[in-house]
PDB file of C-alpha atoms and ligand atoms in Angstrom:
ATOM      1  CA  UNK A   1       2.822   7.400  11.489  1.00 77.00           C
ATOM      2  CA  UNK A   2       5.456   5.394  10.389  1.00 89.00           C
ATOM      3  CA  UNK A   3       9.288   6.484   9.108  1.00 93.00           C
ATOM      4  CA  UNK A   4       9.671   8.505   6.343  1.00 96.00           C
ATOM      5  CA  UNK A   5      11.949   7.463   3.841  1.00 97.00           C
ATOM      6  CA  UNK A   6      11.170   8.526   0.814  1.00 98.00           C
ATOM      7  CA  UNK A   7      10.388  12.352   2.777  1.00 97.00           C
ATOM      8  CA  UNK A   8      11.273  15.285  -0.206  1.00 97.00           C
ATOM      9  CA  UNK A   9      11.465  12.580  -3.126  1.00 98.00           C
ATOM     10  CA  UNK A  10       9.047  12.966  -5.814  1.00 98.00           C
ATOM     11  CA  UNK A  11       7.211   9.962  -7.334  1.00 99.00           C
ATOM     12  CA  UNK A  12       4.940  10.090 -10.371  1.00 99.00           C
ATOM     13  CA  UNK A  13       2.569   6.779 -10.635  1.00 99.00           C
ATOM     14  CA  UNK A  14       0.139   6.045 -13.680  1.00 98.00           C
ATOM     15  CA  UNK A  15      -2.854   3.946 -12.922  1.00 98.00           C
ATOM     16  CA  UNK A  16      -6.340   2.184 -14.315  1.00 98.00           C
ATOM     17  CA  UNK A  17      -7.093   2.060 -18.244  1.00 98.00           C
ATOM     18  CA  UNK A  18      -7.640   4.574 -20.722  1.00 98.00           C
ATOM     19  CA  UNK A  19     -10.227   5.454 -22.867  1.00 98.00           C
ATOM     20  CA  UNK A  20     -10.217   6.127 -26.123  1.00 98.00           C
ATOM     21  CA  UNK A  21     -12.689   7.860 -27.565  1.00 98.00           C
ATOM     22  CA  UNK A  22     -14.433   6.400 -30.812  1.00 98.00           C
ATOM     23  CA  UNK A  23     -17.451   9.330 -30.875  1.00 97.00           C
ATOM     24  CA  UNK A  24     -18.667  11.382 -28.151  1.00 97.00           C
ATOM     25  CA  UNK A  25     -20.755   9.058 -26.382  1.00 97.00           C
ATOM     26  CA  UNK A  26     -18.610   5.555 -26.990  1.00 98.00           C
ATOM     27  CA  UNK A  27     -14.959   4.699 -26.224  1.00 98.00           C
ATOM     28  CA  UNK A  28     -12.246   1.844 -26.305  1.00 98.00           C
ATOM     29  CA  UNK A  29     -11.575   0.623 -22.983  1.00 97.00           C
ATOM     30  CA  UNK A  30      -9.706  -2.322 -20.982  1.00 94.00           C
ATOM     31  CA  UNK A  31     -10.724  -4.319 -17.602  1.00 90.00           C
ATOM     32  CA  UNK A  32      -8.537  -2.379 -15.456  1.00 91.00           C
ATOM     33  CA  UNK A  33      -9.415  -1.116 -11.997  1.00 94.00           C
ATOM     34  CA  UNK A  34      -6.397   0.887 -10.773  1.00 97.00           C
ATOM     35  CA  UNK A  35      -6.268  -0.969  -7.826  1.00 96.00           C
ATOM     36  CA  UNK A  36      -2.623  -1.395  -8.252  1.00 95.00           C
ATOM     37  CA  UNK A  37      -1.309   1.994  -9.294  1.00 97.00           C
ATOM     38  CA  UNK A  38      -3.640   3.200  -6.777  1.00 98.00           C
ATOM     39  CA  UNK A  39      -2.167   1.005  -3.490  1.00 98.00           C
ATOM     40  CA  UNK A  40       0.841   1.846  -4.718  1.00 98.00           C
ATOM     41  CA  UNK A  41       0.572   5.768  -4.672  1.00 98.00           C
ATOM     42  CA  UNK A  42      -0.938   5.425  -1.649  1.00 98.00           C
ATOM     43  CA  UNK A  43       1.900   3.313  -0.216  1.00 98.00           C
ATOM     44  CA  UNK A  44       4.704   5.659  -1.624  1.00 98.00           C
ATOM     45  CA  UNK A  45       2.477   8.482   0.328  1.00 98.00           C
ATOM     46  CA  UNK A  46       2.536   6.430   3.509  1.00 98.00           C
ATOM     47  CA  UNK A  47       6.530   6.640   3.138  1.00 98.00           C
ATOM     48  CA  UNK A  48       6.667  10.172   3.024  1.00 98.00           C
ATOM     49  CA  UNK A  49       6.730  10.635  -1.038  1.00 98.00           C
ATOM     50  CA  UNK A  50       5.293  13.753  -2.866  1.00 98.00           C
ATOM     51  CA  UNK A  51       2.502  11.996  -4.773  1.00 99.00           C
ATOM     52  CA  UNK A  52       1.522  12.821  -7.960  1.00 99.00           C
ATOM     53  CA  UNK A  53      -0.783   9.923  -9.215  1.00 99.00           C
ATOM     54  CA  UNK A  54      -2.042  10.314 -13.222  1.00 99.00           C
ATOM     55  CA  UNK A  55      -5.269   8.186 -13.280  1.00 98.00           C
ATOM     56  CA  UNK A  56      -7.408   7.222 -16.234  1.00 98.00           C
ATOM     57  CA  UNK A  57     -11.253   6.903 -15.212  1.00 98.00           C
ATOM     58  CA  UNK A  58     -11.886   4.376 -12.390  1.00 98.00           C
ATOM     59  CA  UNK A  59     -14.044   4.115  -9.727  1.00 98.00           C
ATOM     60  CA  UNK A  60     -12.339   3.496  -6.921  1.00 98.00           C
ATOM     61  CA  UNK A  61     -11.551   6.454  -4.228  1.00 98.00           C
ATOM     62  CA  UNK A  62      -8.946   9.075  -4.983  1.00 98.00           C
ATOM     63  CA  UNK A  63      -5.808   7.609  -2.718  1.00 98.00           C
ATOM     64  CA  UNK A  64      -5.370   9.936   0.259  1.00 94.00           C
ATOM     65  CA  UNK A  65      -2.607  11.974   0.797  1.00 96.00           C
ATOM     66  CA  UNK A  66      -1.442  12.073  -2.878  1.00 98.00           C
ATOM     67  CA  UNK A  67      -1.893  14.815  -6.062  1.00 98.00           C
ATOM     68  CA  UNK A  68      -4.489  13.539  -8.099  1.00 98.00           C
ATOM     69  CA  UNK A  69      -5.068  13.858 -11.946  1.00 98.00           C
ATOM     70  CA  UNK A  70      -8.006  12.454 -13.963  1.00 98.00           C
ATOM     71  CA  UNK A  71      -7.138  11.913 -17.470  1.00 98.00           C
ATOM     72  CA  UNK A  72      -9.264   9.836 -20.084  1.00 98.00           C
ATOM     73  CA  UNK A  73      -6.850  10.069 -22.874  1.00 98.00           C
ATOM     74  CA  UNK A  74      -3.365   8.254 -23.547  1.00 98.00           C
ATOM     75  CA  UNK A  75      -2.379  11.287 -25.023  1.00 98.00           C
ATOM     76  CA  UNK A  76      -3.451  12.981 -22.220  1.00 98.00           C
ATOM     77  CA  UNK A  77      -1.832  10.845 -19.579  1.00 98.00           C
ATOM     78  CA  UNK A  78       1.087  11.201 -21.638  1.00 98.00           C
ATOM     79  CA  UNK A  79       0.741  15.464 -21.504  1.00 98.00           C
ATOM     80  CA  UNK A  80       0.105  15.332 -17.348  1.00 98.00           C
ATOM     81  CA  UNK A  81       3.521  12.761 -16.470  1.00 98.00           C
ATOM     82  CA  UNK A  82       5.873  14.996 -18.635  1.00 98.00           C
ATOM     83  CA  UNK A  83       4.101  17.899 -16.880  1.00 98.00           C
ATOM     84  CA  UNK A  84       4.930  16.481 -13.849  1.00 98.00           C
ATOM     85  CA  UNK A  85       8.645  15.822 -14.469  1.00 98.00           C
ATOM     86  CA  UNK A  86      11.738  15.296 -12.835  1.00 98.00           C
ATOM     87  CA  UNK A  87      11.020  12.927 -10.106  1.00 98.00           C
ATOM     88  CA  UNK A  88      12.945  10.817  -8.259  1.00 98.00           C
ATOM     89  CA  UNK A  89      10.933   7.972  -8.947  1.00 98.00           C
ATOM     90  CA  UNK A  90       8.037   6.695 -11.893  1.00 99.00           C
ATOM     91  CA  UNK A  91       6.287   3.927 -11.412  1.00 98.00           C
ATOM     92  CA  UNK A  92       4.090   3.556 -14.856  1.00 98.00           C
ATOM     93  CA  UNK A  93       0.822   0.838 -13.586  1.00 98.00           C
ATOM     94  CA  UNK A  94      -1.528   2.349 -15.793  1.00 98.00           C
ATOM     95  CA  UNK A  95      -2.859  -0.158 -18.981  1.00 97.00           C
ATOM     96  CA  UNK A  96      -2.425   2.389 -21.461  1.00 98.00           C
ATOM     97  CA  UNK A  97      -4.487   1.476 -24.747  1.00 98.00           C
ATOM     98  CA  UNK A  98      -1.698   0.741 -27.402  1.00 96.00           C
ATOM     99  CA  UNK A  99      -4.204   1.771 -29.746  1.00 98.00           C
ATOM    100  CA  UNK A 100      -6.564   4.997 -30.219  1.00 98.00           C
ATOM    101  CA  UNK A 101      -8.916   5.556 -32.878  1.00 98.00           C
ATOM    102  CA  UNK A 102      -7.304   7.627 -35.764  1.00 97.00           C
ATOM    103  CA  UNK A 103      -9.998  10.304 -35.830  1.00 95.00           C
ATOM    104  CA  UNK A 104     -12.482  10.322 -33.356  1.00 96.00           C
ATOM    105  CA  UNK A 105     -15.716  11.378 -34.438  1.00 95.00           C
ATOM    106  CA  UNK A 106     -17.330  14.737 -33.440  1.00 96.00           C
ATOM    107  CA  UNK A 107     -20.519  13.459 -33.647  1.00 95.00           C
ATOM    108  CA  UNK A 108     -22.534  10.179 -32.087  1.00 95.00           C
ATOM    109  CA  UNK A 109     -22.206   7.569 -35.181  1.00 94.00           C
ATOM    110  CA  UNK A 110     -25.892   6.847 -36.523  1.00 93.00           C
ATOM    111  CA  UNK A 111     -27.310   3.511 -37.780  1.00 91.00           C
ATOM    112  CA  UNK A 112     -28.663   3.695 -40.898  1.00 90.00           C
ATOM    113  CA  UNK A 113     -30.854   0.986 -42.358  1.00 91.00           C
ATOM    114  CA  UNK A 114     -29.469  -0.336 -45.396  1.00 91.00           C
ATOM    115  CA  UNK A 115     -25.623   1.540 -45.213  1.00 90.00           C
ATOM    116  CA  UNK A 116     -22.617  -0.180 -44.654  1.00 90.00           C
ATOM    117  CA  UNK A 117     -21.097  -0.904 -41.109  1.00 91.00           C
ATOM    118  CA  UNK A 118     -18.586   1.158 -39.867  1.00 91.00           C
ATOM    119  CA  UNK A 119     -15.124   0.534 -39.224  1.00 93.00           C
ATOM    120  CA  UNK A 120     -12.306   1.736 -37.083  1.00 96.00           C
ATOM    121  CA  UNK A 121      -9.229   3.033 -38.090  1.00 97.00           C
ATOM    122  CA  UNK A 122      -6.756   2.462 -34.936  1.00 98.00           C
ATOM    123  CA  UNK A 123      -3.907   4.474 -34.702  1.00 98.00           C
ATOM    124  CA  UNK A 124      -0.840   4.120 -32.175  1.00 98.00           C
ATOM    125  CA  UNK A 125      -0.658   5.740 -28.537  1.00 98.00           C
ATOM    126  CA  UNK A 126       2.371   7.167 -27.468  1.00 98.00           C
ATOM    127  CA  UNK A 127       4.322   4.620 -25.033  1.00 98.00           C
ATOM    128  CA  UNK A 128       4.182   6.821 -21.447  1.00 98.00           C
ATOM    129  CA  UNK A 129       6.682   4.442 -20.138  1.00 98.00           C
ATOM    130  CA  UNK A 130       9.042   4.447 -22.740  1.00 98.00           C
ATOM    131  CA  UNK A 131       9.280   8.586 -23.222  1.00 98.00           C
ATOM    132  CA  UNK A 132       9.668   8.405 -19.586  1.00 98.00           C
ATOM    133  CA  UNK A 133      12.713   6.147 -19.645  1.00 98.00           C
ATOM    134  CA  UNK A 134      14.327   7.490 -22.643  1.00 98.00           C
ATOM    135  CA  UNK A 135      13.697  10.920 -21.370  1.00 98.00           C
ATOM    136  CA  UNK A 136      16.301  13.997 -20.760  1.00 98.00           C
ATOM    137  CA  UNK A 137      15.073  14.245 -17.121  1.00 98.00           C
ATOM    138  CA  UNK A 138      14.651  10.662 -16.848  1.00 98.00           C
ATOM    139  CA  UNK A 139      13.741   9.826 -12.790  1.00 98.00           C
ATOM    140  CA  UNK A 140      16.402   7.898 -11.026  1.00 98.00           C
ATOM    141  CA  UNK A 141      13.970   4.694 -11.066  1.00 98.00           C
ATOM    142  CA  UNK A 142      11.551   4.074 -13.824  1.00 98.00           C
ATOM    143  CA  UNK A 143       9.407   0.869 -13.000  1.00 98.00           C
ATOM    144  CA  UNK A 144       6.921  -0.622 -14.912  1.00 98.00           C
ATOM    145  CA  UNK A 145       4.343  -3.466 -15.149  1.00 95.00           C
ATOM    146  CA  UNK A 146       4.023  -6.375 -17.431  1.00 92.00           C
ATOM    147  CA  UNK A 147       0.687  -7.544 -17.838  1.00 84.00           C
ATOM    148  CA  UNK A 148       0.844 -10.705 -19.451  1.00 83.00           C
ATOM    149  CA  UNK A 149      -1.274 -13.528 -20.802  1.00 81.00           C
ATOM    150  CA  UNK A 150       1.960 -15.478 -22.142  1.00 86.00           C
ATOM    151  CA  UNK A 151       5.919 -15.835 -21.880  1.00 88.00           C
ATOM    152  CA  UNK A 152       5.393 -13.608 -18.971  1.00 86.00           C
ATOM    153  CA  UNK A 153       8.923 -13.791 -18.627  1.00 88.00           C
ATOM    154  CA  UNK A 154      10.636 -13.366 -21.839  1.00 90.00           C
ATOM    155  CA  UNK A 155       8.324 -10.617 -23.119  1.00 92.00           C
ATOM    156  CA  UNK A 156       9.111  -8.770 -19.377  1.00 93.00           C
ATOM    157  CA  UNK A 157      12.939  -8.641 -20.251  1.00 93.00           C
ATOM    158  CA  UNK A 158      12.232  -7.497 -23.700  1.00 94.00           C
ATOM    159  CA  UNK A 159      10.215  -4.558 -22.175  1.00 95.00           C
ATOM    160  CA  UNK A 160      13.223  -3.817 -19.373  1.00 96.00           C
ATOM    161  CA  UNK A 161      15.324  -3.186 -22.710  1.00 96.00           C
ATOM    162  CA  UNK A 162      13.044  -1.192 -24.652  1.00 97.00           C
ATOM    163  CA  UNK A 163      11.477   0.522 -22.710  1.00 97.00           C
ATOM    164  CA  UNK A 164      14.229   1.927 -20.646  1.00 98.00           C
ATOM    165  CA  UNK A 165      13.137   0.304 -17.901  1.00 98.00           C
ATOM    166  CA  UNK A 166      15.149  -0.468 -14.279  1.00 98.00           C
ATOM    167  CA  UNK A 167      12.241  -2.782 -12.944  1.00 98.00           C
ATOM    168  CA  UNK A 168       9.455  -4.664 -14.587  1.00 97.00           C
ATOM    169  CA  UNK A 169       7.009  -6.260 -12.552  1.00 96.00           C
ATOM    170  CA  UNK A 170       5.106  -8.718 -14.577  1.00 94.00           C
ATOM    171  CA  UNK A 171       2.597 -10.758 -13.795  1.00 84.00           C
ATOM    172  CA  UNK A 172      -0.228 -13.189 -15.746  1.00 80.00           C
ATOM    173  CA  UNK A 173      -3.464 -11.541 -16.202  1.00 79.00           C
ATOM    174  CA  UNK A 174      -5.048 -14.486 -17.884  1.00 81.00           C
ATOM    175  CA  UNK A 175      -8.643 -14.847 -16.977  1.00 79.00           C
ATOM    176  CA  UNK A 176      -8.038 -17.498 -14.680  1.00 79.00           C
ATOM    177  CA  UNK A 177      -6.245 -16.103 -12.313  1.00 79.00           C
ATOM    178  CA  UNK A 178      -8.675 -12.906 -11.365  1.00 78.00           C
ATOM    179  CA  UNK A 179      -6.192 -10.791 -11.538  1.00 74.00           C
ATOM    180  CA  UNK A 180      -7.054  -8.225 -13.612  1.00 72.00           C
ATOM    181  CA  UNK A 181     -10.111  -6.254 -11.947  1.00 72.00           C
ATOM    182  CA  UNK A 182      -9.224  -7.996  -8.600  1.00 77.00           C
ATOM    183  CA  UNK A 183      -7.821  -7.737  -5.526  1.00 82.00           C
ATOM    184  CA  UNK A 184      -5.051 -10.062  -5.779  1.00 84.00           C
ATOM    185  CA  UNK A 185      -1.916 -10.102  -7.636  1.00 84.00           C
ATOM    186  CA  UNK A 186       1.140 -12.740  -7.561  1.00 86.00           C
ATOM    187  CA  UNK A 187       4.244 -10.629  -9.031  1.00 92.00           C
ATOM    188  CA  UNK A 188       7.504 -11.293 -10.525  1.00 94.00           C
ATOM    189  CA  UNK A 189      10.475  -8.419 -10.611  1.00 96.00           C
ATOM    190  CA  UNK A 190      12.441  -8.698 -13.607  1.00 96.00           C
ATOM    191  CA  UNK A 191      15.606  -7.063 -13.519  1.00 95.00           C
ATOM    192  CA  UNK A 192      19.004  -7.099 -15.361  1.00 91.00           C
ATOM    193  CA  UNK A 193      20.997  -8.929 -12.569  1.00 91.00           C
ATOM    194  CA  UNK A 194      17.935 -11.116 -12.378  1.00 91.00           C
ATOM    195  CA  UNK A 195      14.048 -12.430 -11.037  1.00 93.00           C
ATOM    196  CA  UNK A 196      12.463 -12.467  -7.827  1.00 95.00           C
ATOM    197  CA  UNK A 197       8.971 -14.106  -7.742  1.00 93.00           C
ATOM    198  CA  UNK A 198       7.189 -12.505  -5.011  1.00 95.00           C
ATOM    199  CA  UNK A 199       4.362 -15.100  -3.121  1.00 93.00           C
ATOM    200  CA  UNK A 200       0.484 -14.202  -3.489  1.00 92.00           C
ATOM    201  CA  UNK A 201      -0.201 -11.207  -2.810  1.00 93.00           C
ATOM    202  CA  UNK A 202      -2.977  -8.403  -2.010  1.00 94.00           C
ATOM    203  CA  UNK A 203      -2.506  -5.771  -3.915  1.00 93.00           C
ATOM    204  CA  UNK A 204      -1.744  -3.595  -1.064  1.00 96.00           C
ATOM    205  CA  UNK A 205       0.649  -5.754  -0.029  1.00 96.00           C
ATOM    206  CA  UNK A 206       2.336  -5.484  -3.422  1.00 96.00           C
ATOM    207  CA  UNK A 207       2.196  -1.884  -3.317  1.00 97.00           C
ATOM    208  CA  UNK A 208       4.122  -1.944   0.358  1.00 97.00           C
ATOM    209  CA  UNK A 209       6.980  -3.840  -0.392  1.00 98.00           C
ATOM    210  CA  UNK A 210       7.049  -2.190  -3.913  1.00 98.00           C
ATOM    211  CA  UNK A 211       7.317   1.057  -2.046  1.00 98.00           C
ATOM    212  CA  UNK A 212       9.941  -0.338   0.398  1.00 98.00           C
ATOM    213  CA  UNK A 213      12.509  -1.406  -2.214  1.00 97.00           C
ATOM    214  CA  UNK A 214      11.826   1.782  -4.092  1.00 98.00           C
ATOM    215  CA  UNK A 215      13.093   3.590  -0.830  1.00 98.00           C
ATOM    216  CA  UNK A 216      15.549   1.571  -0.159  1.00 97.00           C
ATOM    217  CA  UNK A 217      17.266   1.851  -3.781  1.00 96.00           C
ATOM    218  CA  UNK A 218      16.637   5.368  -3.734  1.00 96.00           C
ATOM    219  CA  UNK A 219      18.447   5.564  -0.740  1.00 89.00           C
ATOM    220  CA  UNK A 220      21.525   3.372  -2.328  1.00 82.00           C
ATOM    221  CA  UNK A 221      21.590   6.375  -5.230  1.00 54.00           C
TER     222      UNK A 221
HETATM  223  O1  C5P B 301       3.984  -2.943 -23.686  1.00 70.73           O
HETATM  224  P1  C5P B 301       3.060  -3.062 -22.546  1.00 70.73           P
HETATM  225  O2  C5P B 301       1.821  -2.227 -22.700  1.00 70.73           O
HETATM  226  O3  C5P B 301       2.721  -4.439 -22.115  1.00 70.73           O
HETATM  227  O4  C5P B 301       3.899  -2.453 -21.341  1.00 70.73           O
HETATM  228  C1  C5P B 301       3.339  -2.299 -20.090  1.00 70.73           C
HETATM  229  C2  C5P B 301       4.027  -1.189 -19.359  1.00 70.73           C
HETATM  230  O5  C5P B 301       4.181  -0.040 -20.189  1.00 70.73           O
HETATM  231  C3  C5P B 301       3.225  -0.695 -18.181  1.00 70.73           C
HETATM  232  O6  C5P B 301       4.125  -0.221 -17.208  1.00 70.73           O
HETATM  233  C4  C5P B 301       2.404   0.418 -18.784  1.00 70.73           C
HETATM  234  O7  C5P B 301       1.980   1.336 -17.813  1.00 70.73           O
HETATM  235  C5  C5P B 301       3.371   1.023 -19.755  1.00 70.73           C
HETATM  236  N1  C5P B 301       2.761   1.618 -20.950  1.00 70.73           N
HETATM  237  C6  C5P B 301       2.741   2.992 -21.107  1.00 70.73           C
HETATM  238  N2  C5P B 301       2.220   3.527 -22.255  1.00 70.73           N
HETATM  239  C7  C5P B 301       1.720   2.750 -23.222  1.00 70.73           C
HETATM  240  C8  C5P B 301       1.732   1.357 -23.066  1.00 70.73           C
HETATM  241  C9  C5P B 301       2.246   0.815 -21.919  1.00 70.73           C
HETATM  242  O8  C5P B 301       3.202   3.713 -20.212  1.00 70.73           O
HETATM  243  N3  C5P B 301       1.213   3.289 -24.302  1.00 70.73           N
END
């Protein structure tokens, strides 16, 4: 066992996608794994953190070491952070569907020969991230990720702004660089006093130093 720096702080982390239901048997989904948000719950853990990770469906291993909650639901991931307010810390990995369908069905959609084909209404989620940094019992550090396919940059400071952010961490997730679903990950932190582009990484290695600045600007606090 290691030190302990983050021992008695609270974190909250979101990870993997959501899934939004369309009837009961189909859903609207994205490519993420949760590797991420999961290395990085794990890592706070390691540091002595009090856990609570807010997962969408994945099937990777629950992180050891942490409090674990399966959600499907943006709405529901939404309902289990506030739930688990304050915190110290909120580090918001999860790729939330922006969109849900506006009413779900209650029963499987048929196919019927000859009638039209259906179509979905989308409605919009809630933003987790941006409730969280706007919120009355805001944590002390609200981080969150940027996954881009373009103007990585640009559209990571716009987020920092909106969203309430102290720390975006963006990074390209066009298909050619494997990043989404894999095991690698090549960062940049966008803050308001500036960018740090962090080399290749593995995730977990991502998730470590993640977890080592979040101690150490705890600590400055
Ligand atoms: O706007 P965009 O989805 O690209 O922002 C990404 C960041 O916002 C991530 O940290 C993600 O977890 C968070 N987010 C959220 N709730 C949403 C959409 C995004 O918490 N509905």
């Amino acid at each position: 066992d290691g030190p302990k720096p983050l021992a008695g702080k609270k974190a909250i982390v979101t990870s993997g996608p959501t899934h939004e239901p369309i009837d009961p048997v189909r859903y609207i989904a994205n490519r993420s794994s949760g590797r991420q948000g999961h290395a990085i719950a794990a890592a706070l853990a390691r540091l002595g953190a009090d856990v609570t990770l807010v997962s969408g469906p994945v099937t990777i291993p629950d992180p050891v070491g942490v409090r674990m909650l399966h959600v499907e639901r943006a709405e529901e991931m939404r309902d289990a952070v506030l739930a688990a307010l304050p915190a110290d810390v909120a580090v918001m990995v999860a790729a939330v569907a922006d969109w849900r369908v506006a009413s779900a069905a209650d029963q499987k959609l048929k196919k019927h020969p000859g009638e039209s084909i259906p179509t979905l209404a989308l409605t919009e989620n809630p933003d987790i991230l941006k409730t969280v940094g706007h919120h009355t019992t805001r944590p002390k550090l609200v981080i969150g990720f940027a996954a881009e396919t373009q103007d990585v940059e640009a559209n990571a400071r716009l987020k920092l702004e909106r969203k309430g952010a102290d720390l975006i961490v963006a990074n390209d997730v066009s298909p050619s660089t494997g990043i989404m679903g894999g095991t690698r990950n090549s960062v940049k932190l966008i803050r308001r006093d500036g960018i740090e582009q962090w080399p290749d990484l593995s995730k977990d290695e991502v998730a470590e130093r993640l977890a080592a600045l979040i101690a150490e600007q705890l600590m400055q606090r």
